């Protein structure tokens, strides 16, 4: 009997079956004669340096052989509860999908090289033979280091190694107008012009394989001691959450306010990702995206596709394909929605624009490498007098603690930080203000905020998160650098004029008689109202971290309604006239010349600060 020949496919952030070039190739070649391989082993390894795995220990008292997966500057858990759950759901969804077409998914814990070496040795000992290890290339430092580790292991045991192009992005690497990443322009607009028209840029998607080779189940060794792998999604989630403190290290963690629901109540996985896209198409939310994306409350003011994009549950070109079918009127989906069959519109063009921004952040990582994580940033900016989060600076540590807990005294910042902690989500508009507040108003090392977002955001993406924090901190590829400062009080007047969002997440301010300015800066609440609210002795009320001056016009000061939910009050980015005392600049792309797009649909589109703002998150 011929020994089984096994191909290992190591999945990381390509957790989908459709439009997956690796699975597409496997489905085409495995039946060839002679067969290059007889069995397929799809494999996901929880990376111990990025995800805390002590919850997988077989015995609770057994020490983990790995250091805790904590961040370098703040010491936060690198993968907090919201993303951990979404990741587990995505893994189990792709596992079920693979099983439905004849294969499956093995889950392991450890370092990729060590796990793979153990599997190869175990297969050989059982009379099988691993003939290849395939994986998808990524651009960040840790991911590339992992690829090199796997390549070395494959070479040491005489196994073929293949690194595939990551095709979850909007413009395929093979279609870029340059090959050397050093040729990437440092300004996004210059890059965008190189690849326009955007509607024609993506390659076609690849179909879902009908059948795949079987798992070599009898050939596989067990998970190495001292860990064990759960047999259900529920147990996997429990293992991931077990080591994480419910307060995530905060002394005064936010508590869930009465009457508030999450704007991101979604589950992970390829299945739910496509359901979300279909919902956005059928409800017309894609067409209205440009007009509603600055919203703060609700599920559909933004696409919130970034969490699925970050893990590769869906690809950017799949989203594009849905949009094209809607614009051309070639399918039933969205037939009753505004804009069906009428070509590209403002909303669908803006979605493509944001998908391209996600591409650009990834390419910046490729160009700048480790500088993505340095306080000096892409610009190598060394002139900023940062305050650092160290034991030697207790005042800064106290400020950071209040910032993380949503107790700064600035309403928009506190609402966003509490929402983030409780739900794993906060809007694009809020993220920009939160980042600017830490870096520009408090002068604190921006990496503390980037690490906190890495820990808590469901839609964390290494390229978008760190690149966008750099941009807002003034050390990334923003031409205006430190000159771009968001005024969170003015932003609240513009985007939450009646304070609905702030009052939702900061329930201490739910007094009907409070004026907008008092909601936006609680230190302006008069003493009688403080007494009524029980806020006389509350630190963030009488001693905010920053008193931000902003003089609102009469209309703004008395504004009510419409602003917090992405309704009619949200017209694009609101780039109207600004008071002279307002240094804040609208949107991530502010400061650029007006963007003119395909057939005018891209008029005045600028980027969001989300993991791809397909909005999530940043």
Coordinates of C-alpha atoms in Angstrom, one line a residue:
X1 CA 0.0 0.0 0.0
X2 CA 1.3 3.4 -0.9
X3 CA 2.1 5.7 2.0
X4 CA -0.3 8.7 2.3
X5 CA 1.3 11.9 1.0
X6 CA 0.1 14.8 3.0
X7 CA 0.0 18.5 2.1
X8 CA -0.2 20.9 5.1
X9 CA -2.0 24.2 4.7
X10 CA -1.3 26.5 7.6
X11 CA -4.1 29.1 7.9
X12 CA -3.6 32.4 9.7
X13 CA -5.6 35.4 8.5
X14 CA -7.2 33.6 5.5
X15 CA -10.1 32.0 7.3
X16 CA -12.4 31.5 4.3
X17 CA -13.1 28.8 1.7
X18 CA -14.4 30.8 -1.2
X19 CA -12.0 33.1 -3.0
X20 CA -9.1 31.3 -1.4
X21 CA -6.3 30.8 -3.9
X22 CA -4.6 28.0 -1.9
X23 CA -7.7 25.9 -1.6
X24 CA -8.6 26.7 -5.2
X25 CA -5.2 25.3 -6.4
X26 CA -5.5 22.2 -4.1
X27 CA -8.9 21.4 -5.5
X28 CA -7.6 21.6 -9.1
X29 CA -4.4 19.6 -8.6
X30 CA -5.0 16.8 -6.1
X31 CA -6.8 14.5 -8.6
X32 CA -4.1 14.8 -11.2
X33 CA -2.2 11.7 -12.2
X34 CA 0.1 11.0 -10.6
X35 CA -1.4 12.5 -7.5
X36 CA 0.9 15.1 -6.0
X37 CA -0.7 14.4 -2.6
X38 CA -3.4 12.2 -1.3
X39 CA -4.5 14.0 1.9
X40 CA -4.8 17.6 3.0
X41 CA -4.1 18.9 6.5
X42 CA -5.6 22.4 7.0
X43 CA -4.1 23.6 10.3
X44 CA -4.6 26.6 12.5
X45 CA -2.1 27.3 15.3
X46 CA -2.9 29.8 18.1
X47 CA 0.3 31.9 18.1
X48 CA 1.5 32.0 21.7
X49 CA 3.2 35.4 21.3
X50 CA -0.1 37.1 20.2
X51 CA -2.8 35.1 21.9
X52 CA -2.7 34.0 25.6
X53 CA -2.9 30.2 25.6
X54 CA -2.6 29.3 29.2
X55 CA -6.4 28.6 29.2
X56 CA -5.6 25.5 27.0
X57 CA -3.5 23.9 29.7
X58 CA -4.7 20.4 30.5
X59 CA -4.3 20.9 34.2
X60 CA -5.1 24.3 35.8
X61 CA -2.1 24.2 38.1
X62 CA 0.4 23.4 35.4
X63 CA 2.7 26.4 34.4
X64 CA 2.7 27.4 30.8
X65 CA 6.0 27.0 28.9
X66 CA 5.4 30.3 27.2
X67 CA 5.6 33.9 28.4
X68 CA 2.3 35.7 28.7
X69 CA 1.1 37.3 25.5
X70 CA 1.3 40.9 26.7
X71 CA 2.1 44.1 24.8
X72 CA 5.5 45.7 25.1
X73 CA 4.7 49.2 26.3
X74 CA 1.5 49.0 28.3
X75 CA 1.7 45.3 29.3
X76 CA -1.9 44.7 28.1
X77 CA -3.1 41.3 26.9
X78 CA -2.5 41.3 23.2
X79 CA -5.8 39.6 22.3
X80 CA -8.6 40.6 24.6
X81 CA -12.0 39.0 25.0
X82 CA -13.9 40.5 22.1
X83 CA -11.4 39.6 19.4
X84 CA -10.7 36.2 21.1
X85 CA -14.3 35.3 20.7
X86 CA -14.6 36.5 17.2
X87 CA -11.4 34.6 16.2
X88 CA -12.7 31.4 17.8
X89 CA -16.0 31.7 15.9
X90 CA -14.2 32.3 12.7
X91 CA -11.9 29.3 13.1
X92 CA -14.9 27.0 13.9
X93 CA -16.9 28.4 11.0
X94 CA -14.1 27.6 8.5
X95 CA -13.6 24.2 10.2
X96 CA -17.3 23.4 9.5
X97 CA -17.0 24.7 6.0
X98 CA -14.0 22.5 5.3
X99 CA -15.7 19.5 6.7
X100 CA -18.7 20.0 4.4
X101 CA -16.5 19.5 1.4
X102 CA -14.6 16.5 2.5
X103 CA -11.8 17.9 4.6
X104 CA -11.6 19.5 8.1
X105 CA -9.3 21.6 10.3
X106 CA -6.9 20.7 13.0
X107 CA -6.3 23.2 15.8
X108 CA -3.1 23.5 17.8
X109 CA -1.4 25.7 20.3
X110 CA 2.3 26.7 20.2
X111 CA 5.0 28.2 18.0
X112 CA 4.4 27.4 14.3
X113 CA 7.8 25.9 13.7
X114 CA 7.7 23.7 16.7
X115 CA 4.2 22.5 16.0
X116 CA 4.9 21.7 12.4
X117 CA 8.1 19.8 13.2
X118 CA 6.1 17.7 15.7
X119 CA 3.4 17.0 13.1
X120 CA 6.0 16.0 10.4
X121 CA 7.8 13.7 12.8
X122 CA 4.5 12.2 14.0
X123 CA 3.2 11.5 10.5
X124 CA 6.5 9.9 9.5
X125 CA 6.4 7.7 12.6
X126 CA 3.0 6.5 11.5
X127 CA 4.0 5.6 8.0
X128 CA 2.9 8.7 6.2
X129 CA 4.9 11.4 4.5
X130 CA 4.4 15.2 4.5
X131 CA 5.2 16.4 1.0
X132 CA 4.5 20.1 1.4
X133 CA 3.7 23.0 3.7
X134 CA 1.8 26.0 2.2
X135 CA 0.9 29.2 3.9
X136 CA -0.1 32.8 2.9
X137 CA 2.4 35.6 3.1
X138 CA 1.9 38.6 5.4
X139 CA 3.8 41.8 5.8
X140 CA 4.2 42.6 9.5
X141 CA 7.4 41.8 11.4
X142 CA 6.1 38.9 13.6
X143 CA 4.3 37.3 10.7
X144 CA 7.3 37.4 8.5
X145 CA 9.4 36.0 11.3
X146 CA 6.9 33.1 11.6
X147 CA 7.2 32.5 7.8
X148 CA 10.9 32.2 8.0
X149 CA 10.6 29.8 10.9
X150 CA 8.3 27.6 9.0
X151 CA 10.5 27.7 5.9
X152 CA 13.5 26.6 8.0
X153 CA 11.6 23.7 9.5
X154 CA 10.4 22.6 6.0
X155 CA 13.9 22.7 4.7
X156 CA 15.4 20.8 7.6
X157 CA 13.0 17.8 7.0
X158 CA 13.2 18.0 3.2
X159 CA 9.6 19.2 2.7
X160 CA 8.5 21.6 -0.1
X161 CA 7.6 25.0 1.2
X162 CA 5.4 27.5 -0.7
X163 CA 4.4 31.0 0.4
X164 CA 1.3 32.3 -1.4
X165 CA 0.4 35.8 -2.2
X166 CA -2.3 37.2 0.2
X167 CA -5.3 37.9 -2.1
X168 CA -7.7 39.2 0.4
X169 CA -6.9 42.8 -0.6
X170 CA -8.6 45.1 -3.1
X171 CA -5.7 45.4 -5.6
X172 CA -3.7 42.2 -6.3
X173 CA 0.0 42.4 -5.6
X174 CA 0.6 41.2 -9.2
X175 CA -1.2 44.3 -10.5
X176 CA 0.7 46.9 -8.5
X177 CA 2.4 49.6 -10.6
X178 CA 5.7 48.9 -8.8
X179 CA 7.5 45.8 -7.4
X180 CA 9.8 47.4 -4.9
X181 CA 7.9 48.6 -1.8
X182 CA 10.3 51.5 -1.6
X183 CA 8.5 52.9 -4.6
X184 CA 5.2 53.2 -2.7
X185 CA 4.3 56.9 -2.4
X186 CA 4.3 58.3 1.1
X187 CA 1.0 60.1 0.4
X188 CA -2.1 58.0 -0.1
X189 CA -3.6 60.2 -2.9
X190 CA -0.5 59.6 -5.1
X191 CA -1.0 55.9 -4.7
X192 CA -4.7 56.0 -5.4
X193 CA -4.1 57.8 -8.6
X194 CA -1.7 55.1 -9.7
X195 CA -4.4 52.4 -9.5
X196 CA -7.5 54.2 -10.6
X197 CA -10.2 53.7 -11.8
X198 CA -11.0 51.7 -8.6
X199 CA -14.0 50.0 -10.1
X200 CA -11.8 48.2 -12.6
X201 CA -8.9 47.4 -10.3
X202 CA -9.8 44.1 -8.5
X203 CA -9.3 40.7 -10.1
X204 CA -12.2 38.3 -10.3
X205 CA -13.0 36.1 -7.3
X206 CA -12.3 32.4 -7.2
X207 CA -15.1 29.9 -6.7
X208 CA -15.6 27.8 -3.6
X209 CA -14.0 24.3 -4.1
X210 CA -16.6 21.6 -4.5
X211 CA -14.5 18.9 -2.8
X212 CA -11.1 18.7 -1.1
X213 CA -8.7 15.9 -0.2
X214 CA -9.6 14.1 3.1
X215 CA -7.9 14.7 6.4
X216 CA -5.1 12.2 7.3
X217 CA -6.8 11.7 10.7
X218 CA -5.1 8.4 11.6
X219 CA -1.7 9.9 10.8
X220 CA -1.8 12.9 13.2
X221 CA -0.1 13.2 16.6
X222 CA -2.0 14.8 19.5
X223 CA -1.4 18.3 20.7
X224 CA 1.9 18.5 22.6
X225 CA 1.8 18.4 26.4
X226 CA 0.9 20.4 28.6
X227 CA -2.0 21.7 26.4
X228 CA -5.2 20.1 25.1
X229 CA -7.5 21.2 22.3
X230 CA -11.2 21.7 23.0
X231 CA -13.7 19.8 21.0
X232 CA -16.3 22.6 20.6
X233 CA -16.5 26.3 19.9
X234 CA -17.9 27.0 23.3
X235 CA -15.0 25.3 25.0
X236 CA -12.5 27.1 22.7
X237 CA -14.0 30.4 23.7
X238 CA -13.8 29.5 27.3
X239 CA -10.2 28.5 27.0
X240 CA -9.3 31.8 25.4
X241 CA -11.2 33.9 28.0
X242 CA -10.1 31.9 31.0
X243 CA -6.7 33.8 31.6
X244 CA -8.2 37.2 31.0
X245 CA -9.3 39.3 33.9
X246 CA -12.8 40.7 33.5
X247 CA -11.5 44.2 34.3
X248 CA -8.5 43.8 31.9
X249 CA -6.2 45.3 34.6
X250 CA -8.3 48.4 35.2
X251 CA -9.1 49.6 38.8
X252 CA -12.3 51.2 37.7
X253 CA -13.6 49.3 34.6
X254 CA -16.6 50.7 32.8
X255 CA -20.0 49.1 33.7
X256 CA -22.7 48.4 31.1
X257 CA -25.2 51.3 31.0
X258 CA -28.9 50.6 31.2
X259 CA -30.7 50.7 27.9
X260 CA -27.7 50.5 25.6
X261 CA -26.9 47.8 23.0
X262 CA -23.7 47.1 21.1
X263 CA -23.2 48.6 17.6
X264 CA -21.2 45.5 16.8
X265 CA -23.2 42.5 17.9
X266 CA -21.8 40.2 15.2
X267 CA -20.3 36.7 15.3
X268 CA -17.1 35.8 13.4
X269 CA -16.8 33.6 10.4
X270 CA -17.1 33.4 6.6
X271 CA -20.8 32.6 6.9
X272 CA -21.7 35.7 8.9
X273 CA -19.4 37.9 6.9
X274 CA -21.3 37.2 3.7
X275 CA -24.6 37.6 5.6
X276 CA -23.4 41.1 6.7
X277 CA -22.5 42.1 3.1
X278 CA -25.8 40.9 1.8
X279 CA -27.7 42.8 4.5
X280 CA -25.8 46.0 3.6
X281 CA -26.7 45.6 0.0
X282 CA -30.3 44.7 0.5
X283 CA -31.0 47.5 2.9
X284 CA -29.3 50.1 0.7
X285 CA -26.7 50.8 3.4
X286 CA -23.9 50.5 0.8
X287 CA -25.4 53.3 -1.2
X288 CA -25.8 55.6 1.8
X289 CA -22.5 54.8 3.3
X290 CA -20.8 58.1 2.4
X291 CA -23.6 60.1 4.0
X292 CA -23.9 58.0 7.2
X293 CA -20.3 56.8 8.0
X294 CA -19.7 59.5 10.6
X295 CA -22.4 58.1 12.8
X296 CA -21.9 57.0 16.4
X297 CA -24.9 54.9 17.4
X298 CA -26.5 51.9 15.7
X299 CA -25.4 49.0 13.5
X300 CA -25.8 50.2 9.9
X301 CA -24.3 53.7 9.8
X302 CA -21.1 52.0 8.7
X303 CA -20.4 48.7 7.1
X304 CA -18.5 47.2 10.1
X305 CA -16.9 44.7 7.7
X306 CA -13.4 45.3 9.0
X307 CA -13.4 42.4 11.6
X308 CA -14.1 39.9 8.8
X309 CA -11.6 41.5 6.5
X310 CA -8.9 41.4 9.2
X311 CA -9.1 37.6 9.6
X312 CA -9.7 37.0 5.9
X313 CA -13.2 35.6 6.5
X314 CA -14.2 37.7 3.4
X315 CA -11.9 39.3 0.8
X316 CA -12.1 42.9 -0.5
X317 CA -12.7 41.7 -4.0
X318 CA -15.7 39.6 -2.8
X319 CA -17.2 42.9 -1.4
X320 CA -16.4 44.6 -4.7
X321 CA -18.1 41.7 -6.6
X322 CA -21.3 42.2 -4.6
X323 CA -21.1 45.9 -5.3
X324 CA -20.7 45.4 -9.0
X325 CA -23.7 43.1 -9.2
X326 CA -25.8 45.6 -7.3
X327 CA -24.6 48.6 -9.5
X328 CA -25.1 46.7 -12.7
X329 CA -28.5 45.2 -11.6
X330 CA -27.4 41.6 -12.5
X331 CA -28.7 39.8 -9.5
X332 CA -31.7 39.7 -7.2
X333 CA -29.8 41.0 -4.1
X334 CA -30.8 44.6 -3.4
X335 CA -33.3 44.8 -6.2
X336 CA -35.6 46.9 -4.0
X337 CA -32.9 49.1 -2.6
X338 CA -32.2 52.6 -3.8
X339 CA -29.5 52.7 -6.5
X340 CA -30.0 49.2 -7.8
X341 CA -28.9 48.9 -11.4
X342 CA -27.8 52.6 -11.6
X343 CA -24.1 52.2 -11.6
X344 CA -21.5 53.3 -9.1
X345 CA -22.8 55.9 -6.6
X346 CA -21.4 58.0 -3.9
X347 CA -21.8 55.3 -1.3
X348 CA -20.4 52.3 -3.2
X349 CA -17.5 54.5 -4.5
X350 CA -16.7 55.5 -0.9
X351 CA -16.6 51.8 0.2
X352 CA -14.1 51.0 -2.6
X353 CA -12.0 54.0 -1.5
X354 CA -11.9 52.6 2.1
X355 CA -10.9 49.2 0.8
X356 CA -8.0 50.8 -1.0
X357 CA -6.9 52.6 2.1
X358 CA -6.7 49.3 3.8
X359 CA -4.5 48.1 1.0
X360 CA -2.3 51.2 1.4
X361 CA -1.8 50.6 5.1
X362 CA -0.7 47.1 4.4
X363 CA 1.8 48.3 1.8
X364 CA 3.2 50.9 4.2
X365 CA 3.9 48.0 6.6
X366 CA 5.8 46.3 3.8
X367 CA 7.8 49.5 3.0
X368 CA 8.6 50.6 6.6
X369 CA 8.8 47.2 8.4
X370 CA 9.7 47.6 12.2
X371 CA 9.2 51.3 12.0
X372 CA 5.5 50.6 12.3
X373 CA 6.0 50.0 16.0
X374 CA 8.5 52.7 16.9
X375 CA 7.5 55.8 18.7
X376 CA 9.3 57.9 16.0
X377 CA 7.0 56.3 13.4
X378 CA 7.4 56.2 9.6
X379 CA 8.7 59.7 9.6
X380 CA 11.5 59.0 12.1
X381 CA 10.1 62.0 14.0
X382 CA 12.3 62.5 17.1
X383 CA 11.3 66.0 18.2
X384 CA 8.1 65.2 20.1
X385 CA 8.5 65.4 23.9
X386 CA 6.4 62.3 24.6
X387 CA 5.3 61.4 28.1
X388 CA 6.1 57.7 28.6
X389 CA 4.0 55.1 30.4
X390 CA 6.6 53.9 33.0
X391 CA 6.8 53.4 36.7
X392 CA 9.1 56.4 36.9
X393 CA 6.3 58.7 35.8
X394 CA 3.3 58.1 38.1
X395 CA 1.5 61.2 36.9
X396 CA 1.4 59.9 33.3
X397 CA 0.4 56.4 34.5
X398 CA -2.5 58.0 36.3
X399 CA -3.6 60.0 33.2
X400 CA -3.4 56.8 31.1
X401 CA -5.5 54.9 33.7
X402 CA -8.2 57.5 33.6
X403 CA -8.0 57.6 29.8
X404 CA -8.4 53.8 29.5
X405 CA -11.3 53.8 31.9
X406 CA -13.2 56.6 30.2
X407 CA -12.8 59.1 33.1
X408 CA -11.0 62.0 31.3
X409 CA -13.9 64.5 31.7
X410 CA -14.2 65.0 28.0
X411 CA -17.5 63.4 27.0
X412 CA -16.8 62.1 23.5
X413 CA -13.5 60.5 24.6
X414 CA -15.1 58.9 27.7
X415 CA -18.0 57.5 25.8
X416 CA -15.8 56.0 23.2
X417 CA -13.4 54.4 25.6
X418 CA -16.3 52.9 27.6
X419 CA -17.9 51.6 24.5
X420 CA -14.7 50.1 23.4
X421 CA -14.1 48.3 26.7
X422 CA -17.6 46.9 26.8
X423 CA -18.2 46.0 23.2
X424 CA -14.9 45.7 21.3
X425 CA -16.1 48.4 19.0
X426 CA -16.1 52.2 18.6
X427 CA -16.8 54.3 15.5
X428 CA -14.4 55.7 13.1
X429 CA -15.2 59.3 14.1
X430 CA -14.7 58.4 17.8
X431 CA -11.4 56.6 17.1
X432 CA -9.9 59.6 15.4
X433 CA -10.7 61.8 18.4
X434 CA -9.5 59.3 21.0
X435 CA -6.2 58.9 19.2
X436 CA -5.7 62.6 18.8
X437 CA -6.6 63.2 22.5
X438 CA -4.0 60.9 23.8
X439 CA -1.2 61.9 21.5
X440 CA -1.9 65.6 20.9
X441 CA -3.8 66.8 23.9
X442 CA -2.1 64.7 26.6
X443 CA 1.2 64.3 24.8
X444 CA 1.4 60.6 25.8
X445 CA 3.3 58.0 23.8
X446 CA 0.8 57.0 21.1
X447 CA 1.8 53.3 21.3
X448 CA -0.1 53.0 24.6
X449 CA -3.3 53.7 22.7
X450 CA -2.4 51.5 19.8
X451 CA -1.7 48.6 22.1
X452 CA -5.0 49.1 24.0
X453 CA -6.8 49.0 20.7
X454 CA -4.9 45.9 19.7
X455 CA -6.2 44.3 22.9
X456 CA -9.8 45.3 22.8
X457 CA -10.9 45.9 19.2
X458 CA -12.7 43.0 17.6
X459 CA -11.5 44.2 14.2
X460 CA -7.9 44.7 15.1
X461 CA -5.6 44.6 12.0
X462 CA -1.9 45.1 12.6
X463 CA -1.4 47.3 9.5
X464 CA -4.5 49.5 9.8
X465 CA -4.3 49.9 13.6
X466 CA -0.7 50.9 13.9
X467 CA -0.5 52.8 10.7
X468 CA -3.6 54.9 11.6
X469 CA -2.4 55.6 15.1
X470 CA 0.9 56.9 13.6
X471 CA -1.1 59.0 11.2
X472 CA -3.1 60.6 13.9
X473 CA -0.2 61.0 16.3
X474 CA 1.7 63.0 13.6
X475 CA 4.6 60.5 13.1
X476 CA 3.1 58.5 10.1
X477 CA 2.4 59.4 6.5
X478 CA 0.2 62.4 7.2
X479 CA 1.7 65.4 5.4
X480 CA 0.5 67.7 8.1
X481 CA 2.0 65.7 10.9
X482 CA 1.7 67.4 14.4
X483 CA -0.3 70.2 12.9
X484 CA -3.4 68.0 12.7
X485 CA -5.3 68.2 16.0
X486 CA -8.9 67.1 16.6
X487 CA -11.0 69.2 18.9
X488 CA -13.3 66.6 20.6
X489 CA -15.6 69.4 21.8
X490 CA -16.2 70.7 18.4
X491 CA -16.5 67.2 17.1
X492 CA -19.2 66.4 19.6
X493 CA -21.1 69.5 18.5
X494 CA -20.8 68.4 14.9
X495 CA -21.5 64.7 15.2
X496 CA -23.4 64.3 18.5
X497 CA -25.1 67.6 18.9
X498 CA -27.7 66.5 21.4
X499 CA -25.3 64.3 23.3
X500 CA -27.2 61.1 22.6
X501 CA -24.0 59.0 22.1
X502 CA -22.2 60.4 25.1
X503 CA -25.3 60.0 27.4
X504 CA -25.7 56.4 26.1
X505 CA -22.2 55.4 27.4
X506 CA -21.7 57.9 30.2
X507 CA -25.0 57.5 32.0
X508 CA -23.9 59.9 34.8
X509 CA -24.7 62.7 32.4
X510 CA -28.4 61.6 31.7
X511 CA -30.0 64.7 33.1
X512 CA -32.5 66.2 30.7
X513 CA -31.7 69.8 31.7
X514 CA -27.9 69.5 30.8
X515 CA -26.9 71.7 27.9
X516 CA -24.8 70.2 25.2
X517 CA -21.6 71.9 26.3
X518 CA -22.1 70.5 29.8
X519 CA -22.4 67.0 28.4
X520 CA -19.3 67.5 26.2
X521 CA -17.2 68.9 29.1
X522 CA -18.7 68.0 32.5
X523 CA -16.5 70.5 34.4
X524 CA -18.9 73.2 33.0
X525 CA -21.9 71.7 34.8
X526 CA -23.1 74.2 37.3
X527 CA -23.0 73.3 41.0
X528 CA -26.8 72.8 41.4
X529 CA -26.9 70.3 38.5
X530 CA -23.8 68.5 39.9
X531 CA -25.6 68.1 43.1
X532 CA -28.7 66.7 41.4
X533 CA -26.6 64.2 39.5
X534 CA -24.5 63.3 42.5
X535 CA -21.3 64.4 40.8
X536 CA -19.8 66.9 43.3
X537 CA -17.0 64.5 44.4
X538 CA -16.4 62.9 41.0
X539 CA -12.8 63.5 39.9
X540 CA -13.4 63.6 36.1
X541 CA -16.1 66.3 36.6
X542 CA -14.2 68.8 38.8
X543 CA -10.6 67.8 37.5
X544 CA -10.7 66.8 33.9
X545 CA -7.5 65.7 32.3
X546 CA -7.8 68.5 29.7
X547 CA -9.9 71.7 29.6
X548 CA -10.5 72.3 25.9
X549 CA -11.6 75.7 24.9
X550 CA -14.3 75.9 22.2
X551 CA -16.9 78.6 21.7
X552 CA -19.9 77.2 20.1
X553 CA -22.3 79.3 17.9
X554 CA -25.8 79.7 19.1
X555 CA -27.1 77.1 16.7
X556 CA -24.6 74.6 17.8
X557 CA -24.9 75.3 21.5
X558 CA -28.7 74.6 21.3
X559 CA -28.5 71.8 18.7
X560 CA -30.8 68.8 19.2
X561 CA -31.5 65.6 17.3
X562 CA -30.3 63.8 14.2
X563 CA -26.6 63.9 14.9
X564 CA -25.7 60.7 16.7
X565 CA -27.2 58.1 14.4
X566 CA -25.8 58.8 11.0
X567 CA -29.0 60.4 9.8
X568 CA -29.6 63.5 7.7
X569 CA -27.3 65.5 9.9
X570 CA -24.3 63.6 8.7
X571 CA -23.6 64.9 5.2
X572 CA -20.2 63.4 4.3
X573 CA -17.5 64.6 6.5
X574 CA -19.0 68.0 7.1
X575 CA -16.2 70.0 5.7
X576 CA -17.8 73.4 6.2
X577 CA -16.5 76.6 7.5
X578 CA -14.6 76.3 10.8
X579 CA -14.3 78.8 13.5
X580 CA -10.9 80.3 13.7
X581 CA -10.3 78.8 17.2
X582 CA -10.8 75.3 15.9
X583 CA -7.6 73.5 14.9
X584 CA -9.3 70.2 14.4
X585 CA -9.2 68.8 10.8
X586 CA -12.1 66.8 9.4
X587 CA -11.4 63.1 8.7
X588 CA -8.3 61.2 8.1
X589 CA -8.0 62.5 4.6
X590 CA -8.4 66.2 5.5
X591 CA -5.8 68.5 4.2
X592 CA -5.8 66.8 0.9
X593 CA -7.2 68.4 -2.2
X594 CA -10.8 67.5 -3.0
X595 CA -10.9 64.0 -4.4
X596 CA -12.6 63.6 -7.7
X597 CA -13.6 60.1 -8.5
X598 CA -15.0 58.0 -11.2
X599 CA -18.0 59.8 -12.9
X600 CA -18.0 62.1 -9.9
X601 CA -18.9 59.4 -7.5
X602 CA -15.7 59.9 -5.5
X603 CA -16.3 63.6 -5.0
X604 CA -14.9 64.7 -1.6
X605 CA -14.3 61.2 -0.3
X606 CA -11.7 60.9 2.4
X607 CA -10.5 58.0 4.4
X608 CA -11.7 56.7 7.8
X609 CA -9.6 55.8 10.8
X610 CA -10.5 52.2 11.0
X611 CA -9.1 48.9 10.6
X612 CA -10.5 49.5 7.5
X613 CA -13.2 51.6 8.2
X614 CA -15.5 49.5 6.5
X615 CA -16.1 50.8 9.5
X616 CA -15.8 49.0 12.1
X617 CA -13.1 50.0 13.7
X618 CA -10.3 52.5 13.2

